[in-house]
GROMACS .gro file of C-alpha atoms in nm:
model
  412
    1UNK     CA    1   6.945  16.238   9.991
    2UNK     CA    2   6.868  15.924  10.192
    3UNK     CA    3   7.217  15.936  10.340
    4UNK     CA    4   7.164  16.301  10.445
    5UNK     CA    5   6.829  16.223  10.610
    6UNK     CA    6   6.982  15.925  10.789
    7UNK     CA    7   7.267  16.140  10.922
    8UNK     CA    8   7.022  16.406  11.044
    9UNK     CA    9   6.811  16.139  11.215
   10UNK     CA   10   7.113  15.992  11.394
   11UNK     CA   11   7.231  16.340  11.501
   12UNK     CA   12   6.888  16.422  11.642
   13UNK     CA   13   6.883  16.100  11.843
   14UNK     CA   14   7.234  16.164  11.975
   15UNK     CA   15   7.138  16.511  12.090
   16UNK     CA   16   6.824  16.376  12.256
   17UNK     CA   17   7.032  16.136  12.467
   18UNK     CA   18   7.309  16.373  12.576
   19UNK     CA   19   7.232  16.524  12.916
   20UNK     CA   20   7.234  16.902  12.923
   21UNK     CA   21   7.168  16.944  12.552
   22UNK     CA   22   6.856  17.060  12.366
   23UNK     CA   23   6.637  17.070  12.676
   24UNK     CA   24   6.747  17.399  12.830
   25UNK     CA   25   6.501  17.600  12.627
   26UNK     CA   26   6.210  17.393  12.752
   27UNK     CA   27   6.027  17.532  13.049
   28UNK     CA   28   6.154  17.888  13.002
   29UNK     CA   29   5.807  18.016  12.916
   30UNK     CA   30   5.580  17.754  13.067
   31UNK     CA   31   5.587  17.433  13.264
   32UNK     CA   32   5.304  17.178  13.251
   33UNK     CA   33   5.275  16.826  13.395
   34UNK     CA   34   5.260  16.687  13.041
   35UNK     CA   35   5.624  16.791  12.993
   36UNK     CA   36   5.740  16.558  13.272
   37UNK     CA   37   5.803  16.190  13.201
   38UNK     CA   38   5.807  16.089  13.568
   39UNK     CA   39   5.476  15.995  13.724
   40UNK     CA   40   5.538  16.233  14.014
   41UNK     CA   41   5.757  16.542  14.030
   42UNK     CA   42   5.816  16.866  14.218
   43UNK     CA   43   6.034  17.176  14.206
   44UNK     CA   44   6.103  17.383  14.518
   45UNK     CA   45   6.322  17.670  14.630
   46UNK     CA   46   6.588  17.510  14.847
   47UNK     CA   47   6.613  17.814  15.072
   48UNK     CA   48   6.247  17.894  15.135
   49UNK     CA   49   6.077  17.562  15.052
   50UNK     CA   50   5.837  17.740  14.817
   51UNK     CA   51   5.682  17.504  14.562
   52UNK     CA   52   5.734  17.634  14.207
   53UNK     CA   53   5.598  17.339  14.010
   54UNK     CA   54   5.442  17.003  14.089
   55UNK     CA   55   5.295  16.696  13.927
   56UNK     CA   56   5.107  16.460  14.160
   57UNK     CA   57   5.360  16.536  14.437
   58UNK     CA   58   5.178  16.350  14.716
   59UNK     CA   59   5.123  16.015  14.544
   60UNK     CA   60   5.314  15.736  14.727
   61UNK     CA   61   5.602  15.602  14.515
   62UNK     CA   62   5.894  15.366  14.557
   63UNK     CA   63   6.214  15.571  14.594
   64UNK     CA   64   6.490  15.320  14.514
   65UNK     CA   65   6.836  15.455  14.601
   66UNK     CA   66   6.734  15.813  14.674
   67UNK     CA   67   6.651  15.656  15.010
   68UNK     CA   68   7.024  15.698  15.075
   69UNK     CA   69   6.975  16.077  15.100
   70UNK     CA   70   6.788  16.013  15.426
   71UNK     CA   71   7.036  15.747  15.540
   72UNK     CA   72   7.327  15.980  15.467
   73UNK     CA   73   7.200  16.281  15.661
   74UNK     CA   74   7.097  16.058  15.952
   75UNK     CA   75   7.448  15.907  15.967
   76UNK     CA   76   7.614  16.248  15.948
   77UNK     CA   77   7.401  16.393  16.228
   78UNK     CA   78   7.400  16.087  16.456
   79UNK     CA   79   7.739  15.925  16.401
   80UNK     CA   80   8.105  16.006  16.456
   81UNK     CA   81   8.278  16.028  16.116
   82UNK     CA   82   8.600  15.888  16.266
   83UNK     CA   83   8.428  15.576  16.402
   84UNK     CA   84   8.573  15.250  16.270
   85UNK     CA   85   8.301  15.029  16.124
   86UNK     CA   86   8.354  14.655  16.092
   87UNK     CA   87   8.174  14.516  15.786
   88UNK     CA   88   7.939  14.226  15.859
   89UNK     CA   89   7.859  13.924  15.645
   90UNK     CA   90   7.513  14.067  15.578
   91UNK     CA   91   7.656  14.399  15.459
   92UNK     CA   92   7.910  14.216  15.239
   93UNK     CA   93   7.631  14.018  15.077
   94UNK     CA   94   7.390  14.301  14.989
   95UNK     CA   95   7.276  14.280  14.629
   96UNK     CA   96   7.274  14.560  14.374
   97UNK     CA   97   7.520  14.848  14.351
   98UNK     CA   98   7.812  14.812  14.593
   99UNK     CA   99   8.152  14.948  14.683
  100UNK     CA  100   8.267  14.585  14.729
  101UNK     CA  101   8.328  14.587  15.101
  102UNK     CA  102   8.489  14.270  15.240
  103UNK     CA  103   8.354  14.083  15.540
  104UNK     CA  104   8.551  14.195  15.845
  105UNK     CA  105   8.695  14.497  15.663
  106UNK     CA  106   8.730  14.802  15.886
  107UNK     CA  107   8.629  15.134  15.732
  108UNK     CA  108   8.567  15.478  15.878
  109UNK     CA  109   8.208  15.595  15.889
  110UNK     CA  110   8.311  15.899  15.683
  111UNK     CA  111   8.437  15.677  15.399
  112UNK     CA  112   8.117  15.472  15.405
  113UNK     CA  113   7.913  15.793  15.371
  114UNK     CA  114   8.104  15.879  15.052
  115UNK     CA  115   8.055  15.525  14.919
  116UNK     CA  116   7.685  15.549  15.007
  117UNK     CA  117   7.607  15.883  14.842
  118UNK     CA  118   7.856  15.890  14.553
  119UNK     CA  119   7.858  15.530  14.436
  120UNK     CA  120   7.519  15.427  14.586
  121UNK     CA  121   7.673  15.137  14.778
  122UNK     CA  122   7.405  14.913  14.924
  123UNK     CA  123   7.674  14.735  15.126
  124UNK     CA  124   7.784  15.072  15.267
  125UNK     CA  125   7.422  15.146  15.362
  126UNK     CA  126   7.385  14.824  15.563
  127UNK     CA  127   7.726  14.870  15.726
  128UNK     CA  128   7.622  15.219  15.838
  129UNK     CA  129   7.283  15.098  15.965
  130UNK     CA  130   7.432  14.809  16.163
  131UNK     CA  131   7.700  15.031  16.314
  132UNK     CA  132   7.455  15.298  16.429
  133UNK     CA  133   7.148  15.089  16.525
  134UNK     CA  134   7.267  14.721  16.513
  135UNK     CA  135   7.038  14.618  16.224
  136UNK     CA  136   6.865  14.747  15.912
  137UNK     CA  137   6.527  14.701  16.077
  138UNK     CA  138   6.615  14.896  16.392
  139UNK     CA  139   6.782  15.162  16.179
  140UNK     CA  140   6.466  15.202  15.968
  141UNK     CA  141   6.257  15.264  16.279
  142UNK     CA  142   6.498  15.532  16.400
  143UNK     CA  143   6.518  15.682  16.052
  144UNK     CA  144   6.139  15.711  16.018
  145UNK     CA  145   6.116  15.885  16.357
  146UNK     CA  146   6.401  16.118  16.259
  147UNK     CA  147   6.237  16.214  15.930
  148UNK     CA  148   5.903  16.280  16.096
  149UNK     CA  149   6.039  16.483  16.388
  150UNK     CA  150   6.331  16.669  16.228
  151UNK     CA  151   6.220  16.704  15.867
  152UNK     CA  152   5.842  16.706  15.903
  153UNK     CA  153   5.755  16.445  15.641
  154UNK     CA  154   5.414  16.280  15.667
  155UNK     CA  155   5.389  16.029  15.384
  156UNK     CA  156   5.721  15.845  15.401
  157UNK     CA  157   5.792  15.501  15.548
  158UNK     CA  158   6.129  15.330  15.502
  159UNK     CA  159   6.202  14.969  15.589
  160UNK     CA  160   6.574  14.966  15.502
  161UNK     CA  161   6.869  15.207  15.460
  162UNK     CA  162   6.940  15.148  15.089
  163UNK     CA  163   6.610  15.150  14.898
  164UNK     CA  164   6.604  14.793  14.767
  165UNK     CA  165   6.242  14.711  14.695
  166UNK     CA  166   5.996  14.644  14.974
  167UNK     CA  167   5.618  14.697  14.935
  168UNK     CA  168   5.617  14.897  15.262
  169UNK     CA  169   5.911  15.116  15.160
  170UNK     CA  170   5.771  15.430  15.000
  171UNK     CA  171   5.779  15.810  14.989
  172UNK     CA  172   5.645  16.100  14.779
  173UNK     CA  173   5.804  16.364  14.560
  174UNK     CA  174   5.699  16.628  14.810
  175UNK     CA  175   5.856  16.444  15.104
  176UNK     CA  176   6.178  16.375  14.912
  177UNK     CA  177   6.209  16.745  14.832
  178UNK     CA  178   6.176  16.823  15.203
  179UNK     CA  179   6.434  16.558  15.295
  180UNK     CA  180   6.676  16.689  15.033
  181UNK     CA  181   6.625  17.048  15.146
  182UNK     CA  182   6.694  16.951  15.507
  183UNK     CA  183   7.004  16.750  15.412
  184UNK     CA  184   7.149  17.027  15.195
  185UNK     CA  185   7.160  17.259  15.497
  186UNK     CA  186   7.439  17.037  15.633
  187UNK     CA  187   7.783  17.136  15.497
  188UNK     CA  188   7.923  16.783  15.524
  189UNK     CA  189   7.634  16.638  15.327
  190UNK     CA  190   7.669  16.913  15.064
  191UNK     CA  191   8.038  16.839  15.026
  192UNK     CA  192   7.983  16.467  14.976
  193UNK     CA  193   7.703  16.490  14.717
  194UNK     CA  194   7.897  16.754  14.519
  195UNK     CA  195   8.214  16.540  14.499
  196UNK     CA  196   8.262  16.414  14.145
  197UNK     CA  197   8.542  16.158  14.189
  198UNK     CA  198   8.718  15.999  14.486
  199UNK     CA  199   9.005  15.746  14.510
  200UNK     CA  200   8.878  15.427  14.676
  201UNK     CA  201   9.134  15.201  14.840
  202UNK     CA  202   8.932  14.909  14.974
  203UNK     CA  203   9.034  14.563  15.082
  204UNK     CA  204   8.873  14.404  14.774
  205UNK     CA  205   8.829  14.709  14.547
  206UNK     CA  206   9.084  14.970  14.452
  207UNK     CA  207   8.958  15.228  14.207
  208UNK     CA  208   8.840  15.584  14.164
  209UNK     CA  209   8.468  15.606  14.227
  210UNK     CA  210   8.270  15.843  14.008
  211UNK     CA  211   7.955  16.013  14.132
  212UNK     CA  212   7.650  15.853  13.967
  213UNK     CA  213   7.482  16.193  13.928
  214UNK     CA  214   7.588  16.295  13.577
  215UNK     CA  215   7.431  16.637  13.609
  216UNK     CA  216   7.723  16.744  13.828
  217UNK     CA  217   7.911  16.764  13.498
  218UNK     CA  218   7.631  16.849  13.258
  219UNK     CA  219   7.414  17.112  13.429
  220UNK     CA  220   7.531  17.462  13.514
  221UNK     CA  221   7.542  17.520  13.889
  222UNK     CA  222   7.454  17.161  13.989
  223UNK     CA  223   7.531  17.098  14.359
  224UNK     CA  224   7.396  16.740  14.414
  225UNK     CA  225   7.217  16.512  14.499
  226UNK     CA  226   7.126  16.145  14.416
  227UNK     CA  227   6.964  15.912  14.165
  228UNK     CA  228   6.821  15.562  14.193
  229UNK     CA  229   6.673  15.265  14.014
  230UNK     CA  230   6.488  14.940  14.083
  231UNK     CA  231   6.254  14.749  13.856
  232UNK     CA  232   5.955  14.852  14.071
  233UNK     CA  233   6.055  15.215  14.135
  234UNK     CA  234   6.196  15.261  13.785
  235UNK     CA  235   6.421  15.568  13.756
  236UNK     CA  236   6.428  15.831  14.031
  237UNK     CA  237   6.635  16.147  14.072
  238UNK     CA  238   6.675  16.433  14.316
  239UNK     CA  239   6.887  16.717  14.181
  240UNK     CA  240   6.990  17.054  14.323
  241UNK     CA  241   7.146  17.349  14.143
  242UNK     CA  242   7.247  17.699  14.245
  243UNK     CA  243   7.279  18.017  14.041
  244UNK     CA  244   7.356  18.339  14.222
  245UNK     CA  245   7.165  18.339  14.549
  246UNK     CA  246   6.899  18.099  14.422
  247UNK     CA  247   6.922  17.724  14.483
  248UNK     CA  248   6.647  17.498  14.351
  249UNK     CA  249   6.570  17.131  14.416
  250UNK     CA  250   6.391  16.914  14.160
  251UNK     CA  251   6.255  16.561  14.215
  252UNK     CA  252   6.119  16.314  13.963
  253UNK     CA  253   5.990  15.966  14.047
  254UNK     CA  254   5.913  15.662  13.831
  255UNK     CA  255   6.054  15.799  13.509
  256UNK     CA  256   6.092  15.565  13.214
  257UNK     CA  257   6.471  15.601  13.181
  258UNK     CA  258   6.775  15.767  13.336
  259UNK     CA  259   6.778  16.011  13.047
  260UNK     CA  260   6.414  16.097  13.120
  261UNK     CA  261   6.505  16.185  13.479
  262UNK     CA  262   6.772  16.424  13.353
  263UNK     CA  263   6.527  16.576  13.106
  264UNK     CA  264   6.258  16.615  13.374
  265UNK     CA  265   6.480  16.777  13.633
  266UNK     CA  266   6.667  17.006  13.393
  267UNK     CA  267   6.338  17.124  13.245
  268UNK     CA  268   6.205  17.207  13.590
  269UNK     CA  269   6.528  17.379  13.694
  270UNK     CA  270   6.538  17.581  13.370
  271UNK     CA  271   6.183  17.695  13.432
  272UNK     CA  272   6.258  17.787  13.792
  273UNK     CA  273   6.573  17.985  13.717
  274UNK     CA  274   6.403  18.164  13.428
  275UNK     CA  275   6.108  18.284  13.635
  276UNK     CA  276   6.203  18.303  14.003
  277UNK     CA  277   6.477  18.417  14.235
  278UNK     CA  278   6.546  18.399  14.608
  279UNK     CA  279   6.562  18.739  14.775
  280UNK     CA  280   6.660  18.831  15.129
  281UNK     CA  281   6.406  19.065  15.287
  282UNK     CA  282   6.545  19.090  15.642
  283UNK     CA  283   6.878  19.037  15.817
  284UNK     CA  284   6.918  18.831  16.133
  285UNK     CA  285   6.854  19.040  16.442
  286UNK     CA  286   6.648  19.304  16.262
  287UNK     CA  287   6.379  19.457  16.484
  288UNK     CA  288   6.041  19.614  16.417
  289UNK     CA  289   5.857  19.830  16.670
  290UNK     CA  290   5.480  19.849  16.652
  291UNK     CA  291   5.305  20.116  16.858
  292UNK     CA  292   5.005  19.996  17.051
  293UNK     CA  293   4.664  20.132  16.966
  294UNK     CA  294   4.587  20.148  17.338
  295UNK     CA  295   4.746  20.442  17.522
  296UNK     CA  296   4.832  20.246  17.838
  297UNK     CA  297   5.012  19.959  17.659
  298UNK     CA  298   5.381  19.939  17.570
  299UNK     CA  299   5.492  19.923  17.203
  300UNK     CA  300   5.535  19.565  17.070
  301UNK     CA  301   5.882  19.475  16.945
  302UNK     CA  302   5.931  19.198  16.686
  303UNK     CA  303   6.262  19.063  16.555
  304UNK     CA  304   6.422  18.806  16.324
  305UNK     CA  305   6.646  18.537  16.471
  306UNK     CA  306   6.776  18.445  16.124
  307UNK     CA  307   6.779  18.604  15.776
  308UNK     CA  308   6.441  18.592  15.604
  309UNK     CA  309   6.403  18.508  15.236
  310UNK     CA  310   6.120  18.490  14.985
  311UNK     CA  311   6.092  18.334  14.643
  312UNK     CA  312   5.976  18.611  14.411
  313UNK     CA  313   5.919  18.654  14.039
  314UNK     CA  314   6.247  18.740  13.873
  315UNK     CA  315   6.324  19.111  13.866
  316UNK     CA  316   6.060  19.196  14.126
  317UNK     CA  317   6.118  19.503  14.345
  318UNK     CA  318   6.020  19.418  14.699
  319UNK     CA  319   5.920  19.617  15.006
  320UNK     CA  320   5.870  19.472  15.353
  321UNK     CA  321   5.682  19.607  15.652
  322UNK     CA  322   5.575  19.461  15.984
  323UNK     CA  323   5.208  19.416  16.063
  324UNK     CA  324   5.060  19.462  16.409
  325UNK     CA  325   4.994  19.086  16.438
  326UNK     CA  326   5.366  19.009  16.415
  327UNK     CA  327   5.392  18.914  16.047
  328UNK     CA  328   5.636  19.063  15.798
  329UNK     CA  329   5.437  19.153  15.486
  330UNK     CA  330   5.642  19.151  15.165
  331UNK     CA  331   5.496  19.319  14.856
  332UNK     CA  332   5.624  19.343  14.501
  333UNK     CA  333   5.558  19.596  14.230
  334UNK     CA  334   5.366  19.342  14.019
  335UNK     CA  335   5.124  19.247  14.295
  336UNK     CA  336   5.340  18.973  14.450
  337UNK     CA  337   5.282  18.926  14.825
  338UNK     CA  338   5.432  18.700  15.089
  339UNK     CA  339   5.389  18.672  15.464
  340UNK     CA  340   5.669  18.572  15.700
  341UNK     CA  341   5.631  18.526  16.078
  342UNK     CA  342   5.843  18.736  16.313
  343UNK     CA  343   5.948  18.658  16.670
  344UNK     CA  344   5.808  18.875  16.949
  345UNK     CA  345   6.047  19.016  17.204
  346UNK     CA  346   5.922  18.981  17.557
  347UNK     CA  347   5.901  19.322  17.719
  348UNK     CA  348   5.982  19.358  18.090
  349UNK     CA  349   5.665  19.402  18.290
  350UNK     CA  350   5.660  19.755  18.429
  351UNK     CA  351   5.430  19.797  18.727
  352UNK     CA  352   5.298  20.150  18.728
  353UNK     CA  353   5.304  20.331  19.063
  354UNK     CA  354   4.957  20.349  19.210
  355UNK     CA  355   4.793  20.679  19.158
  356UNK     CA  356   4.739  20.874  19.481
  357UNK     CA  357   4.383  20.865  19.594
  358UNK     CA  358   4.250  21.215  19.569
  359UNK     CA  359   4.046  21.318  19.869
  360UNK     CA  360   3.711  21.434  19.769
  361UNK     CA  361   3.654  21.795  19.871
  362UNK     CA  362   3.362  21.814  20.110
  363UNK     CA  363   3.167  22.139  20.116
  364UNK     CA  364   3.119  22.285  20.467
  365UNK     CA  365   2.825  22.508  20.368
  366UNK     CA  366   2.559  22.251  20.460
  367UNK     CA  367   2.722  22.209  20.798
  368UNK     CA  368   2.725  22.583  20.851
  369UNK     CA  369   2.360  22.608  20.751
  370UNK     CA  370   2.262  22.323  20.981
  371UNK     CA  371   2.454  22.469  21.271
  372UNK     CA  372   2.308  22.815  21.213
  373UNK     CA  373   1.956  22.674  21.203
  374UNK     CA  374   2.017  22.476  21.521
  375UNK     CA  375   2.161  22.783  21.691
  376UNK     CA  376   1.871  23.003  21.577
  377UNK     CA  377   1.615  22.751  21.702
  378UNK     CA  378   1.787  22.733  22.036
  379UNK     CA  379   1.796  23.114  22.062
  380UNK     CA  380   1.426  23.131  21.978
  381UNK     CA  381   1.352  22.864  22.237
  382UNK     CA  382   1.548  23.056  22.502
  383UNK     CA  383   1.374  23.383  22.406
  384UNK     CA  384   1.035  23.215  22.415
  385UNK     CA  385   1.106  23.064  22.755
  386UNK     CA  386   1.235  23.395  22.892
  387UNK     CA  387   0.934  23.589  22.765
  388UNK     CA  388   0.698  23.327  22.906
  389UNK     CA  389   0.862  23.342  23.249
  390UNK     CA  390   0.846  23.725  23.249
  391UNK     CA  391   0.480  23.719  23.152
  392UNK     CA  392   0.398  23.477  23.434
  393UNK     CA  393   0.589  23.689  23.685
  394UNK     CA  394   0.399  23.996  23.570
  395UNK     CA  395   0.068  23.812  23.598
  396UNK     CA  396   0.159  23.693  23.946
  397UNK     CA  397   0.253  24.043  24.060
  398UNK     CA  398  -0.066  24.181  23.915
  399UNK     CA  399  -0.264  23.915  24.098
  400UNK     CA  400  -0.094  23.995  24.426
  401UNK     CA  401  -0.161  24.365  24.382
  402UNK     CA  402  -0.529  24.302  24.328
  403UNK     CA  403  -0.547  24.075  24.632
  404UNK     CA  404  -0.372  24.336  24.848
  405UNK     CA  405  -0.611  24.604  24.729
  406UNK     CA  406  -0.909  24.381  24.805
  407UNK     CA  407  -0.774  24.313  25.150
  408UNK     CA  408  -0.734  24.683  25.229
  409UNK     CA  409  -1.089  24.750  25.118
  410UNK     CA  410  -1.216  24.474  25.342
  411UNK     CA  411  -1.034  24.610  25.653
  412UNK     CA  412  -1.151  24.962  25.602
   0.00000   0.00000   0.00000
């Protein structure tokens, strides 16, 4: 009986320490911070950036070698992969994980990027930094500006390209998820972090390097990305996985062991894939015409310059319609809603022809009345004057007749 119990105990411990086993059921129904060993963690949709789970995601933490995610994407976007890099004494002497570069060895930048992201070579990181910006310190300044401007992180400050401990070298789970999401949009970066093994023919080291991210083998749909460790940061991991059209990114920081990072990230990914999916709600170039409420205004035309996606509960039936303010409103049958901004197409300004000024019709009746009155008054005045003159002539004639009669009487 004791032997049987001992065997069962050993089997249980073996299963607990094999990545990809016995943890897939966790998180299917619920996900709580207490389930995560890491002190800070986050799960996002890699396409939309939607946060699906978080545990203290904005607390500053030491990243260790997941710093190399930022170094890698910076080198890919700002360097020529065919450049020949000459390894310096400083790069050759970097402590920690290396790809054993020799001082003076000449290596292509592309090869260093594989050594950086697959085998976590600190010497490769310094060689890259010195080639692109002359020193680790100058590279860190450029890298911080790049992350702020291109990625939009706000709580990250790196002092070196590799992640070896420095009190001023820190990030957050939220920022690392954003950095990983940005990096995974680059096909070259995606190819490197998904590569499992690669022959390495160096001046001092000839081998086949094996990607340090064991989940590339042990988790269904894993596509990257990078793990890390220092005594101060403890164990860190950023992992991405894709199933169907849905790609998720999980981050855990300051976990107690490498196995705990695998447990944390797989639990978050299981939860995400069980409950959510990425759905396209509009194609690139799709237009929406909104009629204006004002009769004299032109209809407003909105469009998409790229496909639009939402992260919705799994199995949700979605409908999308444009609002008059230029947003695309997405609604699901269970009450799910999401709002996505649309671009507004500039309409050509059409100047309407000026309306002809209508002459106001003036009535002539008052003029006729005024003229008639004036004419009548003048006629009356003429008649009055004529009658007055006639009366005076008559009076004068009468007076003369009387005087003539009086004269005749006097002579007789």
